[in-house]
GROMACS .gro file of C-alpha atoms in nm:
model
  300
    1UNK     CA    1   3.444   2.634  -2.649
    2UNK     CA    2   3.624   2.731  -2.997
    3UNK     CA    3   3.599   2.491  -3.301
    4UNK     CA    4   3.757   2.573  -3.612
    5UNK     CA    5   3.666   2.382  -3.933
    6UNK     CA    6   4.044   2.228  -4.049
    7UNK     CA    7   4.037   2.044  -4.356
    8UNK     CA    8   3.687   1.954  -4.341
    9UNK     CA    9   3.711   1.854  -4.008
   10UNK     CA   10   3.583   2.045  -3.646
   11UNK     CA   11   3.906   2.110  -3.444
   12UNK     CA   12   3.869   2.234  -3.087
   13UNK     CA   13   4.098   2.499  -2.972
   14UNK     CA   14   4.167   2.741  -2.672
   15UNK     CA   15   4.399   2.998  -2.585
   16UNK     CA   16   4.553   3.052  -2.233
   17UNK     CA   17   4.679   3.386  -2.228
   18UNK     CA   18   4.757   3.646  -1.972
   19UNK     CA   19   4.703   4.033  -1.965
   20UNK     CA   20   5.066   4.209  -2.045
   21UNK     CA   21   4.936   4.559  -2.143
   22UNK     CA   22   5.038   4.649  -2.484
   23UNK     CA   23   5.309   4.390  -2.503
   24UNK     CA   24   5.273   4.136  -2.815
   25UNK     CA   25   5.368   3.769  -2.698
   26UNK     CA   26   5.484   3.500  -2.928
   27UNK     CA   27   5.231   3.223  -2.963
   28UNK     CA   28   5.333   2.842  -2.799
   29UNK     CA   29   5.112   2.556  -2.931
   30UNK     CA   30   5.069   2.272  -2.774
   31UNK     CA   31   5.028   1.904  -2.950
   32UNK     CA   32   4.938   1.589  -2.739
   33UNK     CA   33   4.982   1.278  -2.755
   34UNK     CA   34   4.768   0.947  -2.853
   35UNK     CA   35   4.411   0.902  -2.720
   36UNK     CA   36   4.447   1.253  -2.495
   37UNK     CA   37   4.382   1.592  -2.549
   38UNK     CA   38   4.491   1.911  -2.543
   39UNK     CA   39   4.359   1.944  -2.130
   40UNK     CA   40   4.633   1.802  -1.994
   41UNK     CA   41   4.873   2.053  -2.123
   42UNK     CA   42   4.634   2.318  -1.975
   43UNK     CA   43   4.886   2.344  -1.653
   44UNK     CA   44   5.154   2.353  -1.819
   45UNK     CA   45   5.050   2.645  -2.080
   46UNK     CA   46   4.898   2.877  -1.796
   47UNK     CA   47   5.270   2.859  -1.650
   48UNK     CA   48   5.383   2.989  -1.948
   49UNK     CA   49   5.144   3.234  -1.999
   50UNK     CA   50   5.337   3.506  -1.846
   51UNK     CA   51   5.595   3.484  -2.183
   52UNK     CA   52   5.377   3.310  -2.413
   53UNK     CA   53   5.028   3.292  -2.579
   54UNK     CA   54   4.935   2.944  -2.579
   55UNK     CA   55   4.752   2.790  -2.814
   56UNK     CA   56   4.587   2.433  -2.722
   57UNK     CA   57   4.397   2.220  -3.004
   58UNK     CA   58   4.250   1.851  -2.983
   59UNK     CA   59   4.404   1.613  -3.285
   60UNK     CA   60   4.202   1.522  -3.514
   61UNK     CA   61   3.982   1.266  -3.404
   62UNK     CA   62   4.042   1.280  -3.011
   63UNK     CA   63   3.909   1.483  -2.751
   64UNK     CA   64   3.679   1.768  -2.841
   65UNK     CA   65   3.770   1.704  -3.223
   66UNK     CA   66   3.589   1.570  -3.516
   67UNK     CA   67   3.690   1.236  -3.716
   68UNK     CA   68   3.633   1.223  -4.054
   69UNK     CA   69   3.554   1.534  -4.265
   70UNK     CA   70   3.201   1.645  -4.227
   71UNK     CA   71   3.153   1.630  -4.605
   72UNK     CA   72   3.300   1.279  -4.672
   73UNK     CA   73   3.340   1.275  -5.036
   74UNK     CA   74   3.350   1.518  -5.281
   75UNK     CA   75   3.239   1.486  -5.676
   76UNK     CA   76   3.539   1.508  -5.935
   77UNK     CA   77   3.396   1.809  -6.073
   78UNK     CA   78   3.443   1.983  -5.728
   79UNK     CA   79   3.786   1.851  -5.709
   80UNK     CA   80   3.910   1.923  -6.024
   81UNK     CA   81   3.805   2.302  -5.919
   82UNK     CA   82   3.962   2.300  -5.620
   83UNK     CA   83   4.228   2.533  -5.692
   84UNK     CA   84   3.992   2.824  -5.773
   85UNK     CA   85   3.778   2.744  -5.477
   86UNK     CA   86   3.802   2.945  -5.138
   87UNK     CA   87   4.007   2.750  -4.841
   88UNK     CA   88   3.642   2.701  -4.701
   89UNK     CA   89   3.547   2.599  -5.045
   90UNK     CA   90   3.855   2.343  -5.036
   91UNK     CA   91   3.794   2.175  -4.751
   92UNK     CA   92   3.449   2.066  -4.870
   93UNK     CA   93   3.626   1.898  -5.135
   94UNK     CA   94   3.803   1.649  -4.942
   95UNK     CA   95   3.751   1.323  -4.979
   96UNK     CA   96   3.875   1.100  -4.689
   97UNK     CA   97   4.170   1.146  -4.437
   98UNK     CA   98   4.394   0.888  -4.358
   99UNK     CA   99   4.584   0.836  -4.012
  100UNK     CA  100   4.939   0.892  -4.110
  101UNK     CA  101   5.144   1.107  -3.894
  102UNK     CA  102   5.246   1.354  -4.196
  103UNK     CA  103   4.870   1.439  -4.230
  104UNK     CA  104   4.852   1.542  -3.894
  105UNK     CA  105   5.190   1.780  -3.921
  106UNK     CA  106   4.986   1.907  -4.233
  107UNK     CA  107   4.660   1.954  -3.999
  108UNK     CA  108   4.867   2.203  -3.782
  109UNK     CA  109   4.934   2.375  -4.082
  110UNK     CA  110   4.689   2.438  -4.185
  111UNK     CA  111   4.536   2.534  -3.852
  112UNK     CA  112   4.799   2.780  -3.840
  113UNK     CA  113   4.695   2.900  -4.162
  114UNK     CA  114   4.385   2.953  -4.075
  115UNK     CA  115   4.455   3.153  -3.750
  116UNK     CA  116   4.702   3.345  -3.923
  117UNK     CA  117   4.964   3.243  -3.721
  118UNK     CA  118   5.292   3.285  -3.897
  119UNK     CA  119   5.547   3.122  -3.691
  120UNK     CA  120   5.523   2.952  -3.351
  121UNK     CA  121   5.706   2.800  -3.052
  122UNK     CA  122   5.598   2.419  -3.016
  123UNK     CA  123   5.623   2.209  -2.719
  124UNK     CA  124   5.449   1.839  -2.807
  125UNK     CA  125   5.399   1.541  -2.621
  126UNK     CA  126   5.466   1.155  -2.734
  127UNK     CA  127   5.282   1.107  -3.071
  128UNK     CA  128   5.217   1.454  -3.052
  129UNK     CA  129   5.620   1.478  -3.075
  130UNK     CA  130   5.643   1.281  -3.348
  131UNK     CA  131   5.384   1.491  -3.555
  132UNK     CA  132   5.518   1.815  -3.422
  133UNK     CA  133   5.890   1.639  -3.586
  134UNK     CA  134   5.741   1.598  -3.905
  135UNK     CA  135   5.614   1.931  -3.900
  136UNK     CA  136   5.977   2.085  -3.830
  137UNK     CA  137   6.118   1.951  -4.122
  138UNK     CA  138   5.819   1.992  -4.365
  139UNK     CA  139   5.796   2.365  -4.221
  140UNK     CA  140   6.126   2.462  -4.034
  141UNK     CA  141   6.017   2.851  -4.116
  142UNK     CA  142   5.750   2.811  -3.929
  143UNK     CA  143   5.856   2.725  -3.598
  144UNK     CA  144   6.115   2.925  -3.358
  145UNK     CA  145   6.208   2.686  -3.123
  146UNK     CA  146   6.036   2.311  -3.019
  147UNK     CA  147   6.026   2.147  -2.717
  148UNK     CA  148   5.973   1.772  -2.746
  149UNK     CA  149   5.868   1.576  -2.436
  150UNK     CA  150   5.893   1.190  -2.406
  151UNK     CA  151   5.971   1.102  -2.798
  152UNK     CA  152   6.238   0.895  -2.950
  153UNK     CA  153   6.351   0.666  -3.210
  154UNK     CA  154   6.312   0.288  -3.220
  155UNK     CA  155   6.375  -0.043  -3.358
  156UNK     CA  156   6.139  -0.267  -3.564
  157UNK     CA  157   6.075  -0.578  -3.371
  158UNK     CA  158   5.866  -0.762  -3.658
  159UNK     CA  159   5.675  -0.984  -3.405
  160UNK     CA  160   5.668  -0.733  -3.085
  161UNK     CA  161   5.515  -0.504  -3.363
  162UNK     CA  162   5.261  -0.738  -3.435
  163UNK     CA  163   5.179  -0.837  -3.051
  164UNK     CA  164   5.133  -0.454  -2.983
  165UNK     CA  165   4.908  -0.363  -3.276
  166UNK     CA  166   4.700  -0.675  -3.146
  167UNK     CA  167   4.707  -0.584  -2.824
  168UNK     CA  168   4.643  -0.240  -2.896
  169UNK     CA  169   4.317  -0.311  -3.095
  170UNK     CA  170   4.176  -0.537  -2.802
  171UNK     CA  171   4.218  -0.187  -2.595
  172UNK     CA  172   4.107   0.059  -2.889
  173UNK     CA  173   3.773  -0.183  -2.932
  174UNK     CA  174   3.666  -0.256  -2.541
  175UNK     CA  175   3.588   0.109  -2.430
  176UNK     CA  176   3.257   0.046  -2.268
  177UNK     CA  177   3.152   0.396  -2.151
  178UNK     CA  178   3.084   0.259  -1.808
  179UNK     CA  179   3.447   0.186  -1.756
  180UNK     CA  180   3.488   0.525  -1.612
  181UNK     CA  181   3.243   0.477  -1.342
  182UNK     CA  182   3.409   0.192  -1.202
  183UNK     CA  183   3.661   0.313  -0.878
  184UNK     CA  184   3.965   0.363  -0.867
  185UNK     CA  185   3.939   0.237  -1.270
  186UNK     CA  186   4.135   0.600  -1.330
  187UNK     CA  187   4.448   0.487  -1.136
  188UNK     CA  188   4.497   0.140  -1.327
  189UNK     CA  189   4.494   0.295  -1.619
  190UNK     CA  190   4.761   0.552  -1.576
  191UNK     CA  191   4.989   0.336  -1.387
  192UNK     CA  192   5.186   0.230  -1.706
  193UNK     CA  193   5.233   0.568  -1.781
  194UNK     CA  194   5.323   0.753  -1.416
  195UNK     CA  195   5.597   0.700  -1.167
  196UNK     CA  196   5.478   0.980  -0.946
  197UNK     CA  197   5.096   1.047  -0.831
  198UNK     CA  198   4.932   1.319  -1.019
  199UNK     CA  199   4.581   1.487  -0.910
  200UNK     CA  200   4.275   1.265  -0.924
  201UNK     CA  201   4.080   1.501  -1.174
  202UNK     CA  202   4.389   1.449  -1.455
  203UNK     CA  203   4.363   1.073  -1.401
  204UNK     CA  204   3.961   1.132  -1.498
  205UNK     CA  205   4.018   1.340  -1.766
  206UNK     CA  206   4.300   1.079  -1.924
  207UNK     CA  207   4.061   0.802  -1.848
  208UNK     CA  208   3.795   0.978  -2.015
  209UNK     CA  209   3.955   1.141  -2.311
  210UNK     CA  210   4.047   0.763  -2.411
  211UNK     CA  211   3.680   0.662  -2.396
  212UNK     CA  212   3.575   0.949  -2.654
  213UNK     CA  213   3.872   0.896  -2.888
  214UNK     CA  214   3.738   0.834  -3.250
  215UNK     CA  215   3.763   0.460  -3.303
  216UNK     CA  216   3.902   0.490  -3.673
  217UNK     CA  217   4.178   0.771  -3.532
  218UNK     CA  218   4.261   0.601  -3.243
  219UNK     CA  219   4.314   0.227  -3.383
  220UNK     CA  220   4.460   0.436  -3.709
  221UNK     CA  221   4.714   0.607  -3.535
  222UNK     CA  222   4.829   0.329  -3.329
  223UNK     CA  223   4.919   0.104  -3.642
  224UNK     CA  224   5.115   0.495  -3.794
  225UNK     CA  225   5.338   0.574  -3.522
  226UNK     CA  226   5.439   0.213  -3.421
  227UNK     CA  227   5.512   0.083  -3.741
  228UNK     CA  228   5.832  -0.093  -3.947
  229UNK     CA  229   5.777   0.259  -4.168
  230UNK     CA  230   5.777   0.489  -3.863
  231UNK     CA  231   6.086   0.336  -3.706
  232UNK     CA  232   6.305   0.393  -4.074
  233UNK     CA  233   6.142   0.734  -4.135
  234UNK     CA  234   6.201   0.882  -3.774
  235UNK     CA  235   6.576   0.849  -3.723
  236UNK     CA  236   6.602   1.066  -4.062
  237UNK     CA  237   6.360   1.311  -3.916
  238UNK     CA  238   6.537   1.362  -3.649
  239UNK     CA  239   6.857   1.384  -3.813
  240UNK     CA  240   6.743   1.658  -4.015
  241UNK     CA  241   6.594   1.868  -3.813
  242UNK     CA  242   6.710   2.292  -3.833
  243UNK     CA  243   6.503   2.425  -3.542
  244UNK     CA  244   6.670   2.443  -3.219
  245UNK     CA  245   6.478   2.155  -3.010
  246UNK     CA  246   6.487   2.061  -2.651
  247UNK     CA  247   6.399   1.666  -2.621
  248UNK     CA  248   6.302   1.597  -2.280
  249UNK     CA  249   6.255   1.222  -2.121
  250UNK     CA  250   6.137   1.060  -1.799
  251UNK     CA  251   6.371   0.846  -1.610
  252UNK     CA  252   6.136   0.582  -1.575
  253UNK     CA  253   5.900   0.609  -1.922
  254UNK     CA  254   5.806   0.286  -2.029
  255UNK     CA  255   5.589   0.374  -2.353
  256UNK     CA  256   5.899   0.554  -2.507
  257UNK     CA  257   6.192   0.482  -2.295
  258UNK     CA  258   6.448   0.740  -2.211
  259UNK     CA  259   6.734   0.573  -2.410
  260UNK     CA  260   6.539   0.599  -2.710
  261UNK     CA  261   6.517   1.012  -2.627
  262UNK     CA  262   6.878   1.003  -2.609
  263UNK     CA  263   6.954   0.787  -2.927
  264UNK     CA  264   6.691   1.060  -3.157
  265UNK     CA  265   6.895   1.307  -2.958
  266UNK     CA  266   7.236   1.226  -3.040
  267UNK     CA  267   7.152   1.212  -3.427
  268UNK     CA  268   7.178   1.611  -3.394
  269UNK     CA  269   7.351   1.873  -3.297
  270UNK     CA  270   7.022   2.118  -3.275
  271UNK     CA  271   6.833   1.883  -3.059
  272UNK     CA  272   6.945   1.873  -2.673
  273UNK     CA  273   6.861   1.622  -2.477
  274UNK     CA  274   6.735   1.643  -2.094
  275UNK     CA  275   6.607   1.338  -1.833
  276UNK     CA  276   6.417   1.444  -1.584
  277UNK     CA  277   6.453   1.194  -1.284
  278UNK     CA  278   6.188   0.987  -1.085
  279UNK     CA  279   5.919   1.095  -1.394
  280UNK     CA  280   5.772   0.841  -1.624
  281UNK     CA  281   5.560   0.943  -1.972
  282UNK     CA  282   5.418   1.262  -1.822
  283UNK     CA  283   5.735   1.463  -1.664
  284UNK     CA  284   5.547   1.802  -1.707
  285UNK     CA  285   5.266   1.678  -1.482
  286UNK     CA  286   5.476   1.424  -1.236
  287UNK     CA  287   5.722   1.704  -1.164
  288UNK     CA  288   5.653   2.050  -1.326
  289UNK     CA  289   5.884   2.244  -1.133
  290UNK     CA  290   6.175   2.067  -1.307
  291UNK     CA  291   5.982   2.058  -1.620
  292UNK     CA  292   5.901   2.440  -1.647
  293UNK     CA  293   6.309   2.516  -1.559
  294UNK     CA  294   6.443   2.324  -1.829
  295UNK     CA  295   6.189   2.464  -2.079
  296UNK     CA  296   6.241   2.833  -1.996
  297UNK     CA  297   6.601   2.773  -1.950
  298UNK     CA  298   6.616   2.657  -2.323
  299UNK     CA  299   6.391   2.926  -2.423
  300UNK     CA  300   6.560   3.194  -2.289
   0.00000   0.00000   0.00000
């Protein structure tokens, strides 16, 4: 296991990479979405392998991935020295991390930074998406091409805002540990988010990513990217982006319907838009085959 210390805070990361002799691959890194972790993508980045080095990373504050900084504060001496300081010196000095989505897409940079990665493919998943959209337009020379699964723009419904966020605390607080010993627990919980059966050991793994997420991160995040600010900022996001993007939607995705895929879509000509049918929130793992030929058809 690989951490790397990212603005004061432990990030895991792994690579998935294949032998290709002395041929230099570019680098694909993959972002998911809320309360998961970069595991799920794992299937999806060793079928890429054979083109691309891929680079998987937890968000901060879910899966393998610290919260909060491990220095929590900083004095104002230290701060107002920050610019002479070493980047390991600088991320002592920060002070507190909030939960919006534009401090995530400045996480990634920063992780890039740090790996000396200078510019990437990105394929991103739900909030991930919405982070790795921020990201394109804060650091469009960074990024070759994106793929963007199951993300979209939407309305602000000022009292189905406020049921959600209510709702969604309930969910974010009761997280007994034991929860994931229960059977069969692992199949209630992801039938919201599938419309096809995926392998009993991904179920787990959702299930149990959502019982480590960071409590702070998790509720944080939920109140960011659903959010009367998030649904004026993202149609503007979307309509600037530069990089050539491939948005792909399930059919049947009721977290982020397809329609609101193909509304973000249509704000630009540089974003396609594809729906893959009979797939809910998790097309690449409901039907990969269809998945993997739309993405290598747009990257190639």
């Amino acid at each position: 296991m690989a951490y790397i210390r990212v603005r004061g805070v432990e990030h895991y990361y792994e690579w998935i990479k294949k032998l290709s002799g002395s041929q230099v691959k570019p680098v694909m890194i993959f972002i998911h979405g809320w309360a998961g972790s970069a595991r799920y993508w794992q299937s999806t980045a060793h079928a890429l392998s054979d083109k691309f080095d891929c680079l998987l990373y937890d968000l901060r504050g879910f899966g393998r991935s610290g919260g909060q900084p491990i220095v929590a504060k900083a004095s104002e001496s230290v701060v107002e020295s920050v610019e002479s300081q070493s980047v390991e010196e600088e991320d002592r000095a920060i002070a507190e991390l909030t939960y919006e989505l534009e401090e995530y897409a400045d996480d990634l940079k920063v992780l890039l930074d740090k790996l000396q990665l200078q510019k990437v493919y990105i394929n991103a998943h739900s909030m991930g998406a919405s982070i790795a959209t921020l990201f394109l337009n804060r650091y469009p020379e960074r990024v070759e091409r994106a793929i963007l699964t199951c993300s979209g723009i939407f309305e602000y419904d000022e009292k189905a805002f406020a049921a959600f966020h209510k709702f969604g605390g309930y969910v974010v607080k009761f997280r007994p540990k034991w929860l994931g010993k229960i059977p069969f627990v692992d199949r209630m919980f992801m039938a919201r988010f599938l419309h096809r059966p995926i392998p009993a050991a991904e179920r787990q793994a959702f299930l149990q990513d959502f019982l480590v997420a960071d409590y702070d991160a998790a509720l944080g995040t939920i109140f960011t990217s659903v959010s009367k600010a998030a649904s004026e900022l993202m149609p503007d996001e979307f309509a600037k982006v530069t990089v050539p993007t491939l948005l792909v939607a399930g059919e049947y995705d009721k977290i982020i319907p397809a329609q609101m895929g193909h509304q973000a879509a249509a704000l630009n000509d540089k974003v396609e838009y594809a729906l893959i049918k009979r797939t809910a929130h998790f097309p690449m793992l409901e039907d990969a085959p269809t998945y993997l030929q739309l993405v290598r058809e747009f990257l190639n």
